[in-house]
Coordinates of C-alpha atoms in Angstrom, one line a residue:
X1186 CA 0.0 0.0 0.0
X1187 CA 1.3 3.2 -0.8
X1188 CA 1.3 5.2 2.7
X1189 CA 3.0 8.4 1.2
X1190 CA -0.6 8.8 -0.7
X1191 CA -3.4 8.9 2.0
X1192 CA -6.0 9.2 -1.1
X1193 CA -4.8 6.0 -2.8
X1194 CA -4.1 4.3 0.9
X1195 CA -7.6 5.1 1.4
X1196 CA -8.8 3.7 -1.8
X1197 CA -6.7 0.3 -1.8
X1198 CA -7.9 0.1 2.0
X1199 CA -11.5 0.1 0.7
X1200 CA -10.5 -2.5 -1.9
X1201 CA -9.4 -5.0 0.4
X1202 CA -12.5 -4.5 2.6
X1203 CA -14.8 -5.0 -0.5
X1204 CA -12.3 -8.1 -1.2
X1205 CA -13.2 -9.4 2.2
X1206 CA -16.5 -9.0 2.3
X1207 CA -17.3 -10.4 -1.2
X1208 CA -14.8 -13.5 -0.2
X1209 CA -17.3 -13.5 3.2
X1210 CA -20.0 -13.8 1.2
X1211 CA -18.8 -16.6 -1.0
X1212 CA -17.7 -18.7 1.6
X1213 CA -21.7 -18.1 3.1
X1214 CA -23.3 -19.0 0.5
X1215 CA -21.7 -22.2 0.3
X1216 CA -21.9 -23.0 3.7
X1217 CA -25.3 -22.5 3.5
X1218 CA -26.2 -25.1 0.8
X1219 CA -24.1 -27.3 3.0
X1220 CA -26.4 -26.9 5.6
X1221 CA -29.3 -27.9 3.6
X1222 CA -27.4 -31.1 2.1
X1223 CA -26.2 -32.4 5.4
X1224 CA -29.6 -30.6 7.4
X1225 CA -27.5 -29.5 10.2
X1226 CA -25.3 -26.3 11.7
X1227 CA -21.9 -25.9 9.9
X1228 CA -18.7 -24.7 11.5
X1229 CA -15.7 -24.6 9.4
X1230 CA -12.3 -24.4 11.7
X1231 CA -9.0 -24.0 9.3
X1232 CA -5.9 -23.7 11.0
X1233 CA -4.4 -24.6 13.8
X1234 CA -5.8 -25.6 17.0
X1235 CA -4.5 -23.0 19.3
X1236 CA -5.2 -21.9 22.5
X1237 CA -8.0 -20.0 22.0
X1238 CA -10.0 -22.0 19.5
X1239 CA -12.4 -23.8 21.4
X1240 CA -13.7 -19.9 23.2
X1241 CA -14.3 -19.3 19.7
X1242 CA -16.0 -22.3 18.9
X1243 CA -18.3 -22.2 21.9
X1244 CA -19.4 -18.3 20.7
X1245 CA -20.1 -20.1 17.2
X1246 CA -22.1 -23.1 18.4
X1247 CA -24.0 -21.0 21.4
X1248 CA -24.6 -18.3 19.0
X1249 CA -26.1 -20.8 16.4
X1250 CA -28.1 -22.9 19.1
X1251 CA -30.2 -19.2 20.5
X1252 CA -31.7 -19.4 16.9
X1253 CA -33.2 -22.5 14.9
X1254 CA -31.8 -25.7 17.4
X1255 CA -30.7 -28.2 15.4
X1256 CA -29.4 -32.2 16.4
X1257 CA -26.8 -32.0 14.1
X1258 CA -23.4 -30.4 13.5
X1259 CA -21.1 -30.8 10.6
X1260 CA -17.6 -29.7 11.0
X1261 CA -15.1 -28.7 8.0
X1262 CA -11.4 -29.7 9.1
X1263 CA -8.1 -28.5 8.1
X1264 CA -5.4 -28.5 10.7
X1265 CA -1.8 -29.6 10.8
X1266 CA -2.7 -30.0 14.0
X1267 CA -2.4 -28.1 17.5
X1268 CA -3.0 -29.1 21.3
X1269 CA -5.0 -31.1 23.1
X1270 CA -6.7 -29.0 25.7
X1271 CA -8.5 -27.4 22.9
X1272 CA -9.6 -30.2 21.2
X1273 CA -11.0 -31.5 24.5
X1274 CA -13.3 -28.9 25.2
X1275 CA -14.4 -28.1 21.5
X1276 CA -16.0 -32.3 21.5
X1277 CA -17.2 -31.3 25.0
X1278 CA -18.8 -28.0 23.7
X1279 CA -20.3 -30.1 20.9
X1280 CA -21.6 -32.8 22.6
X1281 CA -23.6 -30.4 25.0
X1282 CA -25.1 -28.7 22.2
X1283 CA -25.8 -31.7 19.6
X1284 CA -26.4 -35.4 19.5
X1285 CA -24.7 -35.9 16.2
X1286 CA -21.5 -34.3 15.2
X1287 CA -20.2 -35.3 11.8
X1288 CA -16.4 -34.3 10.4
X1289 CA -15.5 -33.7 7.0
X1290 CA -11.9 -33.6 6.0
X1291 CA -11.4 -31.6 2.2
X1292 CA -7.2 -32.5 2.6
X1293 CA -5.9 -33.0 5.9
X1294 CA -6.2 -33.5 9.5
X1295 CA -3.4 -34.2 11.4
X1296 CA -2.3 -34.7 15.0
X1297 CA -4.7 -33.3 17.0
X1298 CA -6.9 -32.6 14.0
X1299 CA -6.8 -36.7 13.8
X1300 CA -8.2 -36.9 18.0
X1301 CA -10.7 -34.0 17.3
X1302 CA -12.2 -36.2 14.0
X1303 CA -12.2 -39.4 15.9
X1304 CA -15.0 -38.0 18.2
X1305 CA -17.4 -37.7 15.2
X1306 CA -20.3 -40.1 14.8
X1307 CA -19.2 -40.1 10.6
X1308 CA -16.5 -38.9 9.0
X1309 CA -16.0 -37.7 5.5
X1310 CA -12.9 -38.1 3.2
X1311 CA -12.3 -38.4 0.1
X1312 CA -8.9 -40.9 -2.0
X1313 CA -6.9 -37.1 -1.2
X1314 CA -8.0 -36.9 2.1
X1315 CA -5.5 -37.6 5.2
X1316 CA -5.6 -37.9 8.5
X1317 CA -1.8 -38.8 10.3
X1318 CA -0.8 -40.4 14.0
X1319 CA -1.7 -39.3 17.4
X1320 CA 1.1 -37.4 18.3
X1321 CA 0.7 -34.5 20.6
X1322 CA 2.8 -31.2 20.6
X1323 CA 4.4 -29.2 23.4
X1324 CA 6.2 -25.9 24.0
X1325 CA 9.8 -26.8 25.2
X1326 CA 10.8 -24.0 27.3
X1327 CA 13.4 -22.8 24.9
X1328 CA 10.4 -21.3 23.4
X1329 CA 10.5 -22.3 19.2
X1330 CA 8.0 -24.5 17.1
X1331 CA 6.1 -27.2 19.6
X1332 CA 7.9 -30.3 19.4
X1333 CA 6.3 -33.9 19.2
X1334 CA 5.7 -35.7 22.1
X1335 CA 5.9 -39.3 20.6
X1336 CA 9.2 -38.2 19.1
X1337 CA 10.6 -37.1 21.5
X1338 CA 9.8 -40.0 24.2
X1339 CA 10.8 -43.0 21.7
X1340 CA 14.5 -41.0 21.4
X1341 CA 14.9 -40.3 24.5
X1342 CA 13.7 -44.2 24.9
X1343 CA 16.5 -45.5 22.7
X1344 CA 19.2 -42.9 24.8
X1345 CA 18.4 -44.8 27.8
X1346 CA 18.7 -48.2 26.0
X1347 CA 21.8 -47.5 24.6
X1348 CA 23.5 -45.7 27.8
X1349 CA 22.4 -49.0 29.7
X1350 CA 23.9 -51.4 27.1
X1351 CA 27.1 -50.1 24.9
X1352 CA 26.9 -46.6 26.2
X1353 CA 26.2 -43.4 24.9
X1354 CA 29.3 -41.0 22.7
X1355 CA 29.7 -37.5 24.6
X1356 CA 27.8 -35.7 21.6
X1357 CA 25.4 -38.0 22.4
X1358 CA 25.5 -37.3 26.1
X1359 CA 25.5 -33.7 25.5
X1360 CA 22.5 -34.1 23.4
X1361 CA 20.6 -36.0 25.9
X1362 CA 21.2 -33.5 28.7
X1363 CA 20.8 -30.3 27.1
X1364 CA 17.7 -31.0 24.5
X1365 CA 15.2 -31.2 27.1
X1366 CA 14.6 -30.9 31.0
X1367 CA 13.0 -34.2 32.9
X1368 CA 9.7 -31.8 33.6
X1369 CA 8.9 -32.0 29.9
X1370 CA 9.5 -35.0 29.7
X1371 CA 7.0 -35.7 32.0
X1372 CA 4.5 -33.5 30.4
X1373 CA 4.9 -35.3 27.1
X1374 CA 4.6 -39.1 28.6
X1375 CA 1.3 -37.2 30.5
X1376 CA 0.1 -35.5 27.0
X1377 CA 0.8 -39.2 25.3
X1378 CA -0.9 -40.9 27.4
X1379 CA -3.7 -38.5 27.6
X1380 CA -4.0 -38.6 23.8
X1381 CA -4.4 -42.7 23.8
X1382 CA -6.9 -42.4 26.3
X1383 CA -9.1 -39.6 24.7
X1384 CA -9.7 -41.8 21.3
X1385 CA -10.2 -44.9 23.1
X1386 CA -12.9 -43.0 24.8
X1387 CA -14.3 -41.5 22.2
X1388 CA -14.6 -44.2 19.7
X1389 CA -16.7 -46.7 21.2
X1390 CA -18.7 -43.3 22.9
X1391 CA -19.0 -41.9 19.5
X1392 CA -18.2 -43.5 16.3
X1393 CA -19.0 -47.4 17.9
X1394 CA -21.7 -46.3 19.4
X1395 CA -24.5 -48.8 17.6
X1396 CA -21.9 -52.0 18.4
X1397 CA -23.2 -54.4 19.9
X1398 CA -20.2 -56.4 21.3
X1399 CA -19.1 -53.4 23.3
X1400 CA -16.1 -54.9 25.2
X1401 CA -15.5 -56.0 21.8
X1402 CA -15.5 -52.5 20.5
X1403 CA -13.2 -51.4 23.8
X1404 CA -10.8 -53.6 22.7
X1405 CA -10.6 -52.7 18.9
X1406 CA -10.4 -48.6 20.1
X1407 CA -7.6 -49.2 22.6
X1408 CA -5.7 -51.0 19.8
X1409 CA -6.5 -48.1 16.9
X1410 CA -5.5 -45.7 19.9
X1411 CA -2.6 -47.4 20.3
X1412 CA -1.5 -48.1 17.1
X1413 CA -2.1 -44.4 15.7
X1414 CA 0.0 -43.1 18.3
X1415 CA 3.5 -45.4 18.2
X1416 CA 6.0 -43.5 16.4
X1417 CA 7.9 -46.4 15.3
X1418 CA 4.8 -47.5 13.2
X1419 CA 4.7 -43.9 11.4
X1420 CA 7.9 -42.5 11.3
X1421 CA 6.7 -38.7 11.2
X1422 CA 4.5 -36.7 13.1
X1423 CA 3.2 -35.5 9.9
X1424 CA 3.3 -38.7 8.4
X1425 CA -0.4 -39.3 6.1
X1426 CA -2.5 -41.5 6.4
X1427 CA -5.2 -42.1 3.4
X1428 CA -9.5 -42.7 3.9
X1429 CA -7.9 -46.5 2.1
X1430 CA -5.7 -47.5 5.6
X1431 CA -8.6 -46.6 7.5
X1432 CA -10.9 -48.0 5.9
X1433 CA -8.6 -51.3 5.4
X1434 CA -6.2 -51.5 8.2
X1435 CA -8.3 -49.9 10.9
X1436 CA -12.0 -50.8 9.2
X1437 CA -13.4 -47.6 10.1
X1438 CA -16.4 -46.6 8.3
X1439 CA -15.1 -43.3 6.0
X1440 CA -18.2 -41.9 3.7
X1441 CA -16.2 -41.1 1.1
X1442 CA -17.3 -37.4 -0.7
X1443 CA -16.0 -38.1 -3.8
X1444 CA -18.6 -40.5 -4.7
X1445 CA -21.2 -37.6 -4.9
X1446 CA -19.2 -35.5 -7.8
X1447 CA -21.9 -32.3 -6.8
X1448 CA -20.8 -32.6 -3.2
X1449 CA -17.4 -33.5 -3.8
X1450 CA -16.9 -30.3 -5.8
X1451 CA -18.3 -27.9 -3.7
X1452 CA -16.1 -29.2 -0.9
X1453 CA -13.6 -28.4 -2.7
X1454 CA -14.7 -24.8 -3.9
X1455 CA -14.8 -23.7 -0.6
X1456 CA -11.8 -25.4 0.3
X1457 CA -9.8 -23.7 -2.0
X1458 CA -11.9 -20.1 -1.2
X1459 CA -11.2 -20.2 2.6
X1460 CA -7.6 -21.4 2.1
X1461 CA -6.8 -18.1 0.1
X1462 CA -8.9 -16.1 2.4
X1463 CA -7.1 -17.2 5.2
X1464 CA -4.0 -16.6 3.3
X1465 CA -4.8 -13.3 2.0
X1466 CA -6.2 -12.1 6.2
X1467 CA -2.8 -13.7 7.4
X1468 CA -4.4 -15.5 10.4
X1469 CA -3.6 -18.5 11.6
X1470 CA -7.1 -20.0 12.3
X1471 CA -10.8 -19.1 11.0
X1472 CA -13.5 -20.2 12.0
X1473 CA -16.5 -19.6 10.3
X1474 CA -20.4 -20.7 10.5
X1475 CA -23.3 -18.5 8.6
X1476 CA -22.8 -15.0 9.3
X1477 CA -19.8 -15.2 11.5
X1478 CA -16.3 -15.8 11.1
X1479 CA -13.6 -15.7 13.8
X1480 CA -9.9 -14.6 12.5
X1481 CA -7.0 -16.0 15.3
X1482 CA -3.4 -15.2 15.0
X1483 CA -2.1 -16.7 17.9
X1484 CA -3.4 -18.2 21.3
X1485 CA -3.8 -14.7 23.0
X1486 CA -3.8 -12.2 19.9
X1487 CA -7.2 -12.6 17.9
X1488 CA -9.6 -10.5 15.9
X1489 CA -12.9 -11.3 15.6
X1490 CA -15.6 -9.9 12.4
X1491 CA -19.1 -10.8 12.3
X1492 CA -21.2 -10.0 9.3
X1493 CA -24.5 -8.3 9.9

């Protein structure tokens, strides 16, 4: 923008507001056929799942649920994933609200994103769609990018093999010492743990619901629990996994979108729109129902627009 020209700053100000608000009204009007194809509300959460998401959330879904109550909510994920204190309360806030709560996933879903879609009755994907392991993040208090949890523990597992059996080199050592503190440590074997326990919850809760062997069905969401989370298995925290695996190797039941070309290509217009959108607002999550969207740029630093 050219701040040495108030008129023109003025004028290309204006533009990007017009841009906004016609982008805004795109991404409503698809949301609202979604809401007659699926009959339910419709929340859209792009980004990832800080802090601060699931306050948003709860404004969204309480704000919907003073008007027309509905039973059923659909949610539109795309997350590379986040924490899990978040993702706790959002299925919480759900659940209170509606009986059935539905996930579609246009391209990815990962970490978290994975837990928070594992609470859903149904989930949606299509042959591009991934969801990846269980592997929770922390802040290290060197500050920096959260770290894996999963990772973390299984190399600081093999340290402690290796120091007990043929020792460990004085890089090594160094590494070992100075990477992370033993209260972290703890905090990631906790937030592990806690993730492993929240699907196998969830799944026979949620998604199992209708089984009728449910000690059966306890057994089989401990093991997917398990086996989503073990790093060895995956190899990355970002590591994808296809609607195919899950379908095959974990025989969860995936409705897959791309069988309904109308559906499937909507999903993916708006897909595309709110990507750029968020792109173009440079936020790090929106969230977005009919007539509202919520614009997050970090855990405590958020702006918040709601269309009249």
């Amino acid at each position: 923008m050219n701040v040495d020209n108030p008129g023109k700053f003025v004028s290309e100000l204006l533009d990007l507001t017009e841009v906004d608000a016609l982008a805004e009204r795109m991404l409503d009007y698809h949301l609202e056929v979604f809401e007659r194809i699926f009959d339910a509300d419709v929340f859209s959460i792009y980004g990832l799942l800080l802090g601060n998401t699931d306050d948003e959330l709860r404004d969204l879904v309480e704000g919907r649920q003073r008007s027309l109550r509905q039973n059923r909510a659909v949610i539109l994920l795309s997350t590379a994933g986040g924490y899990l204190e978040p993702v706790q309360r959002m299925v919480e806030t759900l659940r209170h609200h509606y009986d059935i709560v539905d996930f579609v996933v246009p391209t990815h879903a990962y970490s978290a994103g994975t837990i928070f879609v594992m609470s859903g009755d149904s989930i949606y994907m299509d042959y591009y769609s991934r969801l990846g392991p269980i592997d929770p993040q922390i802040e290290t208090e060197r500050g920096g990018n959260p770290v894996s949890a999963s990772g973390v523990l299984s190399q600081y597992a093999k340290f402690v093999e290796k120091s007990a059996t043929s020792g460990l080199s004085p890089i090594e050592q160094d590494l070992l010492l100075e990477s992370i503190d033993l209260g972290t440590l703890d905090q990631m074997s906790h937030e592990h743990r806690r993730s492993i326990q929240l699907l196998s919850d969830w799944l026979p809760k949620f998604m199992f619901r209708d089984s009728s062997d449910q000690s059966a069905t306890k057994e089989r969401a401990a093991w997917i629990a398990k086996t989503l989370s073990d790093p060895e298995r995956w190899h990355s925290h970002s590591h994808a996994i296809s609607m195919d695996i899950l379908k095959s190797e974990f025989k969860l039941s995936i409705v897959d979108f791309g069988k309904e070309p109308s559906l499937r290509e909507r999903i993916r217009k708006y897909d595309k729109l709110l990507s750029n959108h968020q792109s173009l607002k440079d936020v790090d999550v929106v969230l977005h129902t009919m007539r509202d969207f919520k614009y997050l740029r970090s855990a405590v630093d958020y702006e918040t627009e709601e269309m009249s």
